XYZ file of C-alpha atoms in Angstrom:
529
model
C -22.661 45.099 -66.457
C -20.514 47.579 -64.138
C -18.674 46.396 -61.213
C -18.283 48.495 -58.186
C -14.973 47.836 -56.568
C -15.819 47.842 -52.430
C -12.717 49.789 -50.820
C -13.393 50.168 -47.489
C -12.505 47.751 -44.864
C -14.889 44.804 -44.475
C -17.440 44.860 -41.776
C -17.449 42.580 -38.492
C -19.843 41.132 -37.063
C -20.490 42.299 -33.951
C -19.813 38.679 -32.632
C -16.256 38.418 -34.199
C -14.915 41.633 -32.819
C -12.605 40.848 -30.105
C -11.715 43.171 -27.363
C -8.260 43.850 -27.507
C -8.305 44.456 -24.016
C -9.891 41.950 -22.774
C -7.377 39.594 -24.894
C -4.054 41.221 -23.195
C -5.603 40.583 -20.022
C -6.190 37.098 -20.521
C -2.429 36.706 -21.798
C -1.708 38.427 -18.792
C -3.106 36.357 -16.690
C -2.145 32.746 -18.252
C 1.653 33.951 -18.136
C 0.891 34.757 -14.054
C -0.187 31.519 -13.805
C 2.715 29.852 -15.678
C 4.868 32.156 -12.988
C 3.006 31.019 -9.813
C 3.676 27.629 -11.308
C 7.334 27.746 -11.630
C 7.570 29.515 -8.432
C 5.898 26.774 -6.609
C 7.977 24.002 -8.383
C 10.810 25.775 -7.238
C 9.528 26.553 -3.680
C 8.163 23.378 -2.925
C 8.421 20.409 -5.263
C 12.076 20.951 -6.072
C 13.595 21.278 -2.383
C 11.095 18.060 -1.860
C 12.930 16.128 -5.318
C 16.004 16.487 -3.453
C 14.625 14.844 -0.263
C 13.082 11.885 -1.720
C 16.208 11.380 -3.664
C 18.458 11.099 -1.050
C 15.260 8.620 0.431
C 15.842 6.383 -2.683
C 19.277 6.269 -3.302
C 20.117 3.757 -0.228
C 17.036 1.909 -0.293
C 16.943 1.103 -3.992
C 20.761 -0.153 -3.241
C 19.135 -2.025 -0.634
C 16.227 -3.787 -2.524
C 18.586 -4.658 -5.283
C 20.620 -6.325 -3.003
C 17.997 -8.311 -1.118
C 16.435 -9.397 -4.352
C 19.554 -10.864 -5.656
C 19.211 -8.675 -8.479
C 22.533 -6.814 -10.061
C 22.915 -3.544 -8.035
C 22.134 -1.161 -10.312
C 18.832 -2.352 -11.339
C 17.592 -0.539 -8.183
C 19.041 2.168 -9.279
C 17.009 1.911 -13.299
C 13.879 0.966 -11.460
C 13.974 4.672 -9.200
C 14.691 6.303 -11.958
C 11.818 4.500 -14.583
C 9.247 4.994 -11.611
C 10.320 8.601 -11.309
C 10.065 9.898 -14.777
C 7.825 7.126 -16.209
C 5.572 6.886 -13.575
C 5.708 10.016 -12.018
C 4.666 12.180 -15.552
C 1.864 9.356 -16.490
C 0.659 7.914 -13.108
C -2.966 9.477 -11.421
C -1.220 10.201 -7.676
C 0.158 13.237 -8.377
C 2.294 12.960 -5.056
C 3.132 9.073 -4.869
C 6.476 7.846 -5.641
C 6.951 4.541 -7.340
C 10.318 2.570 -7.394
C 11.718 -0.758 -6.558
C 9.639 -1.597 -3.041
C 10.200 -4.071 -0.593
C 7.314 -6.096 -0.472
C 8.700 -7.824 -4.184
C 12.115 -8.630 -2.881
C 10.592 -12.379 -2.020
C 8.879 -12.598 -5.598
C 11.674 -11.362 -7.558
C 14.162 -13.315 -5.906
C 12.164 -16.435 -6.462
C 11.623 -15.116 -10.321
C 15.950 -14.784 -10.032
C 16.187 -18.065 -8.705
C 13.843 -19.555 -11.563
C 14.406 -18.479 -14.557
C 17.632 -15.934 -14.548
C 17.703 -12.178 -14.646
C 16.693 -12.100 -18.034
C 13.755 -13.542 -17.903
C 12.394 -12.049 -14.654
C 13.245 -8.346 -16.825
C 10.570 -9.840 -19.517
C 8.007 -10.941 -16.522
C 8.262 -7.567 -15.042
C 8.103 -6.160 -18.705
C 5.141 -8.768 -19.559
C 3.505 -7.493 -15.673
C 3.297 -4.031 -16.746
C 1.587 -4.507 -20.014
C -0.888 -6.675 -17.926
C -1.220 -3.454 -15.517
C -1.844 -1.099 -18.361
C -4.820 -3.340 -19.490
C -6.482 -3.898 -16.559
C -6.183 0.178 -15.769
C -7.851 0.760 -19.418
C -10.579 -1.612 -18.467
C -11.535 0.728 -15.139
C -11.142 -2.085 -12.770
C -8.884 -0.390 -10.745
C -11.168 -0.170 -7.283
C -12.050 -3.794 -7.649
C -8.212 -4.627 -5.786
C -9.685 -2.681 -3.167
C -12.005 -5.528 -2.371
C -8.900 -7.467 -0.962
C -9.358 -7.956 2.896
C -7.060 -5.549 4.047
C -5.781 -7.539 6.845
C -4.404 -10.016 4.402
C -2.210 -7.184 2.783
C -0.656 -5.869 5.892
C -0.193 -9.631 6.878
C 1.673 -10.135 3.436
C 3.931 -7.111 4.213
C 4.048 -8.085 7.746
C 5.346 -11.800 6.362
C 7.672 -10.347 4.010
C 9.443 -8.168 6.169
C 10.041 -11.191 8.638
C 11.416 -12.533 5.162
C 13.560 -9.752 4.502
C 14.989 -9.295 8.030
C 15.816 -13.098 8.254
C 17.524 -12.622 4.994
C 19.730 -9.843 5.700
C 20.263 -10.989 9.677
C 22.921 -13.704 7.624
C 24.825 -11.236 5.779
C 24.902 -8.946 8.486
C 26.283 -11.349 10.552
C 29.074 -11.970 7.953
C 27.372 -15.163 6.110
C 24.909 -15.545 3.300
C 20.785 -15.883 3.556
C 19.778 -19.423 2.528
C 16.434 -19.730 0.104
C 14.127 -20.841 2.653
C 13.418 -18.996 5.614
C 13.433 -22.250 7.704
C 16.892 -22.711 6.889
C 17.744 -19.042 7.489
C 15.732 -19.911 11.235
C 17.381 -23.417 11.538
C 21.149 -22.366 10.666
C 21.122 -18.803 12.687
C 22.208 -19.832 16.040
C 25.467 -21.403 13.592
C 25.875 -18.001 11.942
C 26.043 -15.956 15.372
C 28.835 -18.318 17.026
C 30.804 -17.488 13.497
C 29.866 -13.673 13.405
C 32.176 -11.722 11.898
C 32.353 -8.891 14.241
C 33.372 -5.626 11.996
C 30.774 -6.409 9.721
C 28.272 -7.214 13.464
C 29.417 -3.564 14.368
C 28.946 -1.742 11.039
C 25.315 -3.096 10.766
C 24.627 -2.665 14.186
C 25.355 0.924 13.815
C 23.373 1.451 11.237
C 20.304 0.211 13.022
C 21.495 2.467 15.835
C 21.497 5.598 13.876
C 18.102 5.030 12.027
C 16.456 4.530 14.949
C 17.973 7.229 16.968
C 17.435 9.626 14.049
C 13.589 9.913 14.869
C 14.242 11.906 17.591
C 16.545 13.896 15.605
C 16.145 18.089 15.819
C 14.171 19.198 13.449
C 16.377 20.797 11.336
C 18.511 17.782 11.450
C 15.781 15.269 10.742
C 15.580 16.922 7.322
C 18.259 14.997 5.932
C 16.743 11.160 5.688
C 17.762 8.740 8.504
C 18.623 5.885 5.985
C 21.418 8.351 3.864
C 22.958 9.719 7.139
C 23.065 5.835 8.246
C 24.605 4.611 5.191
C 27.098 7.697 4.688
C 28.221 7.910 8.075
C 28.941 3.965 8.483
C 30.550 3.698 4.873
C 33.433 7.109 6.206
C 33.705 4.952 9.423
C 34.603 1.876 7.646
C 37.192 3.302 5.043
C 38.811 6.048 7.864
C 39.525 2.783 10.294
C 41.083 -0.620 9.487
C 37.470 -2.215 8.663
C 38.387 -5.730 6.663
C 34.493 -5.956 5.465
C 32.812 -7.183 1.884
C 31.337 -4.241 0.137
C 29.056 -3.906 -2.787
C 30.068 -5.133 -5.945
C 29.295 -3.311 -9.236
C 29.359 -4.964 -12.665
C 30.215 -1.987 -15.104
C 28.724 1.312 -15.329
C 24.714 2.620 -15.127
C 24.885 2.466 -19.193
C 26.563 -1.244 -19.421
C 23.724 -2.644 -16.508
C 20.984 -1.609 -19.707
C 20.136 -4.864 -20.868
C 16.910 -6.247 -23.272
C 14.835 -8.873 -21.258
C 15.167 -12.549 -22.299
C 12.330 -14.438 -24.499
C 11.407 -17.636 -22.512
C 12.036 -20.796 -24.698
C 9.222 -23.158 -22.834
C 7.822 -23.259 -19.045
C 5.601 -20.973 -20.560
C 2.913 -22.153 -17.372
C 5.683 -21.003 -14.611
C 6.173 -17.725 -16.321
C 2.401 -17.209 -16.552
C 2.645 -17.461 -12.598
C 5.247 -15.261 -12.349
C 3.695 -12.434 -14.747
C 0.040 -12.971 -12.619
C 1.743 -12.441 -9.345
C 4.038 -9.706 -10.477
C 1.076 -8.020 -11.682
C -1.489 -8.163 -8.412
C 1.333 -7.522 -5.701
C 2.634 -4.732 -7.223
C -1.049 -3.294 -8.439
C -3.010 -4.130 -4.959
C 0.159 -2.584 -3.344
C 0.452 0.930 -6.060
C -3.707 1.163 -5.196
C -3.396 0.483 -1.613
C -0.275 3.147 -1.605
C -2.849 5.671 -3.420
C -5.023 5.666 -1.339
C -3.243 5.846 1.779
C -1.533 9.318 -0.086
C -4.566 11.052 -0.229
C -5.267 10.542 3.608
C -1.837 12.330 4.128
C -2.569 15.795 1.928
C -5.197 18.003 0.806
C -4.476 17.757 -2.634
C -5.690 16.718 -5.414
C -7.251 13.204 -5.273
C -5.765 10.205 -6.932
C -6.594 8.627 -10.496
C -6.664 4.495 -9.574
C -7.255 3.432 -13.205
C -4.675 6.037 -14.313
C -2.580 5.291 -11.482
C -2.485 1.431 -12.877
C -1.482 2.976 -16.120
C 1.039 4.422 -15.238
C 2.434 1.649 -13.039
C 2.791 -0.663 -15.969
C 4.272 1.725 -18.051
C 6.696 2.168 -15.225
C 7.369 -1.886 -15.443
C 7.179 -2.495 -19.228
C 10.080 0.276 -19.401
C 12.401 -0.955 -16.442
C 11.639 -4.583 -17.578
C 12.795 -3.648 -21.451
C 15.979 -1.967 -19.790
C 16.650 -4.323 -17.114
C 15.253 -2.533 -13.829
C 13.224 -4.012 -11.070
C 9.848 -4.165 -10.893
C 8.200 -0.535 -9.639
C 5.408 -0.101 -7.421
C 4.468 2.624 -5.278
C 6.001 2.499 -2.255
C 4.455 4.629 1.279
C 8.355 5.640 3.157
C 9.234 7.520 -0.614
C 5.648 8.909 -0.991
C 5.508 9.962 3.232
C 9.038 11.320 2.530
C 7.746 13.674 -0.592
C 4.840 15.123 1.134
C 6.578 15.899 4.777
C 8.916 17.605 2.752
C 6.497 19.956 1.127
C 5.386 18.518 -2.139
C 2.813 20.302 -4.219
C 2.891 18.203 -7.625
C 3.868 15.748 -9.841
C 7.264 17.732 -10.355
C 8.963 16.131 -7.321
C 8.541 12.774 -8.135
C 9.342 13.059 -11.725
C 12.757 15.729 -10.724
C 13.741 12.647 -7.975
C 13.715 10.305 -10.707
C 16.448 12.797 -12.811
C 18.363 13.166 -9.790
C 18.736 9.953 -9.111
C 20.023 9.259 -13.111
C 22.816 11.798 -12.674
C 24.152 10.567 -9.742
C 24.142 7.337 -11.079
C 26.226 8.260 -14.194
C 28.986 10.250 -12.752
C 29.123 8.455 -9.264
C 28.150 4.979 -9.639
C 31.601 3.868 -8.250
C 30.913 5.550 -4.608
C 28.270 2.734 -4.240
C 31.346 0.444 -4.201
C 32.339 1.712 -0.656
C 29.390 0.897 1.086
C 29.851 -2.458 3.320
C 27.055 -5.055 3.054
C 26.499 -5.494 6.398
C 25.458 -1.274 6.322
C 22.678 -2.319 3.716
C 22.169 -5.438 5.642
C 20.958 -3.373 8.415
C 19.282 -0.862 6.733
C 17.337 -3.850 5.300
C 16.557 -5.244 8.315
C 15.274 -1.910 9.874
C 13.043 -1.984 6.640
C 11.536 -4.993 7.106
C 10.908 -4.800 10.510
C 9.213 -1.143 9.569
C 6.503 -3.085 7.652
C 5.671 -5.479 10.685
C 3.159 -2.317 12.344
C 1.824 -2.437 15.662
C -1.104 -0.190 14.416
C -2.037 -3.294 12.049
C -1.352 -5.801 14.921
C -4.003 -3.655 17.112
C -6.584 -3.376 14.501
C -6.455 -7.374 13.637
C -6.680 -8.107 17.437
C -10.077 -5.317 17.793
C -11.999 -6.775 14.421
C -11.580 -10.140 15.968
C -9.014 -11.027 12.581
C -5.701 -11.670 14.604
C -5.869 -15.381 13.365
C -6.413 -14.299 9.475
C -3.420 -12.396 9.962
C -1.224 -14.494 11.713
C -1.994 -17.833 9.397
C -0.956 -15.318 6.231
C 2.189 -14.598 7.936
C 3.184 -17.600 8.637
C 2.057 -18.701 5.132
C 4.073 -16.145 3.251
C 7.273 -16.512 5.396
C 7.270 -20.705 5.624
C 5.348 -21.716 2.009
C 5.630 -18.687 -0.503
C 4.438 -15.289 -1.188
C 1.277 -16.531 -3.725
C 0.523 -19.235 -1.826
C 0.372 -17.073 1.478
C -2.234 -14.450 0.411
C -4.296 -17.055 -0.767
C -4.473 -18.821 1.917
C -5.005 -15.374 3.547
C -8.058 -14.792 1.514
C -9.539 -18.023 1.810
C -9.324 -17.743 5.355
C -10.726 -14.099 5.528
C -13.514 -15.147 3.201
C -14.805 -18.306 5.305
C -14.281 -15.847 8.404
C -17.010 -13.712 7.077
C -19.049 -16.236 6.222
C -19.039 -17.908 9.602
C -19.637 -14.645 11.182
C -22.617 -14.172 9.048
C -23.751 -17.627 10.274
C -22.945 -17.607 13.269
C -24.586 -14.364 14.511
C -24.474 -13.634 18.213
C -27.899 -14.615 19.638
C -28.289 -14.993 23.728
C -31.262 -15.015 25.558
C -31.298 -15.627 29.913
C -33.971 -14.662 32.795
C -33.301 -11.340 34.580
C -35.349 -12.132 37.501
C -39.068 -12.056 36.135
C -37.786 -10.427 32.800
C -36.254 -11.850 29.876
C -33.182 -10.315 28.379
C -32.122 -11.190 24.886
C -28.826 -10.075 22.743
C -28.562 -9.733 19.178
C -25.291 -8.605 18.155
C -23.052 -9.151 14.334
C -24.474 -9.507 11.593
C -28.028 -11.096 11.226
C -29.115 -12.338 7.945
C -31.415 -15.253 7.270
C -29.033 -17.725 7.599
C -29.192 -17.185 11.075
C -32.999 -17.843 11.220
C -32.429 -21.340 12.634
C -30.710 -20.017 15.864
C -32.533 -16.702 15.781
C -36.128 -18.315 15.899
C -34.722 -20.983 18.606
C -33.701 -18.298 20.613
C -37.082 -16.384 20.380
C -39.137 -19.361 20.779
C -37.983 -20.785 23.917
C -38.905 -16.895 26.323
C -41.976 -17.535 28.140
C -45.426 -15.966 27.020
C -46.497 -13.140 29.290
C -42.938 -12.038 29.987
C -41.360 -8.497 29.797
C -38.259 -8.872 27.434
C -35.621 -6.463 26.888
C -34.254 -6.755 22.957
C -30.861 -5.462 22.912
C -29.864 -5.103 19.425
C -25.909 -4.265 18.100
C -25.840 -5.564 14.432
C -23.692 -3.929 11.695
C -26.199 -5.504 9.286
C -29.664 -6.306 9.604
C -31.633 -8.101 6.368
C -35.433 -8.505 5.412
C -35.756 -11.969 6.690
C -34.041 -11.019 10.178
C -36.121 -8.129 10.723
C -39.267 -10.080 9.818
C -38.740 -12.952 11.999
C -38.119 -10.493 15.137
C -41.050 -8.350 14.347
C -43.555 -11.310 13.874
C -42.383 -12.630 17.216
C -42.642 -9.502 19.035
C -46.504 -9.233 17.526
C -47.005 -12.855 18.775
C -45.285 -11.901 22.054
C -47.430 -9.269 22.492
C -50.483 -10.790 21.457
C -50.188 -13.372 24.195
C -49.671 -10.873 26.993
C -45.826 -10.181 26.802
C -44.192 -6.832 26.765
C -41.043 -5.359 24.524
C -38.367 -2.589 25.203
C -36.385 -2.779 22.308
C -32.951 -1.100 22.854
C -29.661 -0.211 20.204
C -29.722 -0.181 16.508
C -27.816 -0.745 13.343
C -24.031 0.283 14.563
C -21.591 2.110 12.140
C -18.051 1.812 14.182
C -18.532 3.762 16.995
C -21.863 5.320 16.397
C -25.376 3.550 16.307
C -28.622 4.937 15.446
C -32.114 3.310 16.198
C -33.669 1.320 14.292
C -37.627 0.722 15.267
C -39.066 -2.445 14.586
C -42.738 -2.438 15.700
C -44.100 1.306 15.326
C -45.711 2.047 19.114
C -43.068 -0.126 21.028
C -40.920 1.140 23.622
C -38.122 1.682 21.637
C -34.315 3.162 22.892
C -31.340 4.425 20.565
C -27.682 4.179 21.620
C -26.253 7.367 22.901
C-alpha cells in the first residue's frame, strides 16, 4: 500500500477561521475599558476613599470608646469592613464599620463576659450572617416595622448621649441609664470645666460646620472638630484625660476567647449581635440605593459579606461591623462610583494606624465625648418623629424608646414589635365605621382597613339607616377584602330594593392617591380627585 504524504497546510473550517481583525479590535476595546476603569477609580472613587477615611477615623475612635472596648478595635473593625466587606458585600457604595447603634450591645457583651469572649460572639454573629444570606432570606428583615428600628436608634442614641454627657463633664457613665439620669445633676455641680469647654467646642464646630462653604465643607465636620480641639488643648495649659492606647495596631490583634459554660447567655448575645447588625446592614442598603443611580444592591450578598466582615474582626479582635448611613452618605456626596472607595478607605485607614497610632493619644476624652454625643443625638430624627406622629405610630415609637434606654436593647425592640403587631391588629378590628343624618339624607364613613373582622360593627352600622333614605357612602380604606365588599354590596341591593338611594363616593387609597372602586355596577358612583 502507498502512502501519500499531505504537505500543504490543513484546511479550516470556515467556522474556525477567526478574523484577525475583528480579534485586535476586541483587545482593543477590553484594554479601553480597563482604562476608563482606572480613570474613574482615580477620578472618583479614590478622591471619595480619602473622604470617608477621614469620616471614620474619629468616629471609629469614638465607638470604641463608648463601647468600652480597647481603642483600637475601632480602628480593626474600619479597616475589616473596608476591605472585607467592601470587596465581598452586594452595596457596591455602602460602607460598613463599627456603628453606633451596637455600642449598648457590645458594652453589655464587655460587661458580661470580657473582651474575649464578645470577639468570639461577634466572630460566632458573622458566621450566623453568612448562613442566613446563603439561605436568601435576606428581604424577610425587611418585614420589621420600621418605626420600631428608628425607635431603637432613636433609644440608643439617648443611650449614647447620656453616656458620654458623664465623661464630658469630667466623670464616668454609670451602666444604667437611670443612674446616668439620677446622678447628672451631681456630675454638673463637679464639672470639670477644661474638659466642659473642650467638648463643648466640639459640639460647636460640628454643628456650625453645616453651614460651612462649600469648598470647606469638603473636609468632614467630625475630623476638623477633633483636630482642631486636640491643637487647642496641647498649644494651651489644658490639664484634661486623653485617650489611652495599650500597645501598637499589631499588639491590639488578639484570637477571641472559647466560652467555658453560660453557653445560653452567649446564645443571646450571638442572636442579637446577629439581627441588629443584619436588620441595620439591610435597612442601610436600602436607604443607599435611594441616594444614587447606581447599581442596585445585593441583600443576600450584602449579608454575606457582613458576616465575613464580623467572623474576621471577631478572629482578630475588632468590633462588630455593620453598615453604617453617615460613612455610606459621606462616600456618595463625595463622588463615589464603585466598590473601590470603600475597599481603598479601609487601606487608608490600616496605614495610618501603623505609623501613627500614637497621635490618637492626644485627643482629650471629653473631644470624643462630644463628638459622641452629637452622634447620638444625630440618630434621634425629626423626619422619623413626623412620620410616627402622621401614621398614627407615635406611641409604638415612644414605648420602644423608652424600652431600649430604661430595660435593654433586646428587650426594647421586642416590646417594640409586639406593640406594632397588636397595633395592626386593632386597626384591622377596629375599622373606622360612622354613620349620622344629614338632614333627610344619611351619611356614612368607611375609612382603614375593612376586613371581615369588622363585619360585626360594619353590619350594625348599615342596619340601623332608615329604609327609603338617600345615603351618601364615603369610602377611604387602604384595604378592602371579599367579605367587606360583600356585606356593603348586599346592603346597598337591599337598600335599594326597599326604596333607598346610593352615591357611593372615594375608593381604595394608596398614600396620597385613591382610585374608585365601584361596588354595585349602575350606582352613582364618585372617585377621589
Amino acid at each position: 500500500m502507498q502512502h501519500t504524504k499531505f504537505r500543504g497546510k490543513p484546511c479550516l473550517d470556515r467556522s474556525d477561521q477567526v478574523d484577525p481583525g475583528n480579534q485586535d479590535n476586541a483587545s482593543r476595546q477590553v484594554a479601553q475599558s480597563r482604562k476608563d476603569r482606572v480613570r474613574s477609580v482615580i477620578r472618583h472613587d479614590l478622591p471619595s476613599s480619602l473622604v470617608v477615611f477621614l469620616v471614620a477615623l474619629p468616629l471609629s475612635l469614638g465607638i470604641a470608646i463608648a463601647s468600652d472596648a480597647p481603642v483600637l478595635a475601632g480602628l480593626i473593625a474600619a479597616i475589616v469592613g473596608g476591605i472585607v466587606g467592601g470587596a465581598i458585600g452586594g452595596s457596591p457604595l455602602q460602607v460598613s464599620g463599627p456603628a453606633a447603634g451596637l455600642t449598648v450591645v457590645v458594652a453589655d457583651l464587655i460587661s458580661q463576659f470580657g473582651w474575649g469572649l464578645t470577639c468570639f460572639i461577634t466572630a460566632i454573629a458573622g458566621l450566623m450572617q453568612v448562613l442566613l444570606g446563603l439561605s436568601r432570606v435576606a428581604r424577610a428583615a425587611l418585614a420589621i416595622s420600621p418605626v420600631v428600628v428608628h425607635a431603637m436608634l432613636a433609644g440608643i442614641g439617648i443611650t449614647i448621649a447620656l453616656q458620654q454627657t458623664h465623661v464630658l463633664l469630667g466623670g464616668e457613665s454609670h451602666s444604667s441609664a437611670w443612674d446616668n439620669v439620677v446622678e447628672l445633676p451631681a456630675q454638673i455641680l463637679g464639672a470639670h470645666k477644661p474638659g466642659v469647654i473642650l467638648g463643648l467646642l466640639v459640639i460647636a464646630i460640628m454643628v456650625a460646620w453645616r453651614w460651612a462653604p462649600a469648598k470647606a465643607a469638603a473636609v468632614p465636620g467630625p475630623l476638623v472638630a477633633i483636630v482642631a480641639v486636640s491643637v487647642v488643648s496641647v498649644v494651651f495649659p489644658f490639664h484634661v484625660s486623653r485617650i489611652a492606647l495599650e500597645g501598637s495596631l499589631l499588639d491590639a490583634l488578639q484570637l477571641p476567647a472559647i466560652p467555658h459554660g453560660s453557653w445560653g447567655a452567649v446564645a443571646i448575645g450571638v442572636i442579637t449581635v446577629t439581627l441588629i447588625t443584619s436588620v441595620q446592614s439591610l435597612l442601610t442598603a436600602v436607604a443607599t440605593d435611594r441616594m444614587h443611580s447606581g447599581p442596585r444592591s445585593e441583600l443576600d450578598r450584602e449579608l454575606i459579606g457582613q458576616g465575613a466582615s464580623n467572623m474576621v474582626s471577631g478572629a482578630i479582635g475588632g468590633l462588630p461591623i455593620a453598615g453604617v448611613i453617615v460613612r455610606t452618605s459621606a462616600n456618595i456626596k463625595a463622588g463615589a462610583k464603585t466598590r473601590a472607595s470603600t475597599v481603598l478607605h479601609g487601606f487608608w485607614v490600616m496605614l495610618f494606624a501603623l505609623p501613627f497610632a500614637g497621635l490618637i493619644e492626644l485627643i482629650p476624652s471629653a473631644a470624643l465625648a462630644g463628638l459622641l454625643i452629637v452622634i447620638g443625638i444625630q440618630l434621634l430624627q425629626p423626619a422619623h418623629i413626623e412620620t410616627a406622629v402622621k401614621t398614627g405610630d407615635f406611641a409604638i415609637y415612644l414605648v420602644t424608646i423608652v424600652a431600649v434606654v430604661f430595660l435593654n436593647l433586646l428587650h426594647g425592640v421586642m416590646i417594640g414589635l409586639v406593640l406594632a403587631i397588636a397595633m395592626t391588629g386593632w386597626r384591622v378590628i377596629r375599622a373606622k365605621i360612622d354613620a349620622h343624618p344629614i338632614g333627610d339624607e344619611w351619611r356614612v364613613v368607611v375609612e382603614g382597613t375593612c376586613t371581615f373582622l369588622a363585619l360585626p360593627r360594619l353590619t350594625q352600622v348599615l342596619a340601623a339607616i332608615p329604609e327609603r333614605t338617600t345615603v351618601t357612602l364615603h369610602i377611604a380604606v387602604n384595604y378592602l377584602d371579599h367579605a367587606a365588599h360583600q356585606a356593603i354590596t348586599d346592603w346597598q341591593r337591599q337598600h335599594h330594593a326597599t326604596g333607598g338611594n346610593v352615591h357611593v363616593h372615594g375608593g381604595l387609597t394608596r398614600g396620597h392617591s385613591s382610585r374608585k372602586v365601584p361596588l354595585i355596577e349602575g350606582e352613582t358612583s364618585e372617585a377621589a380627585a
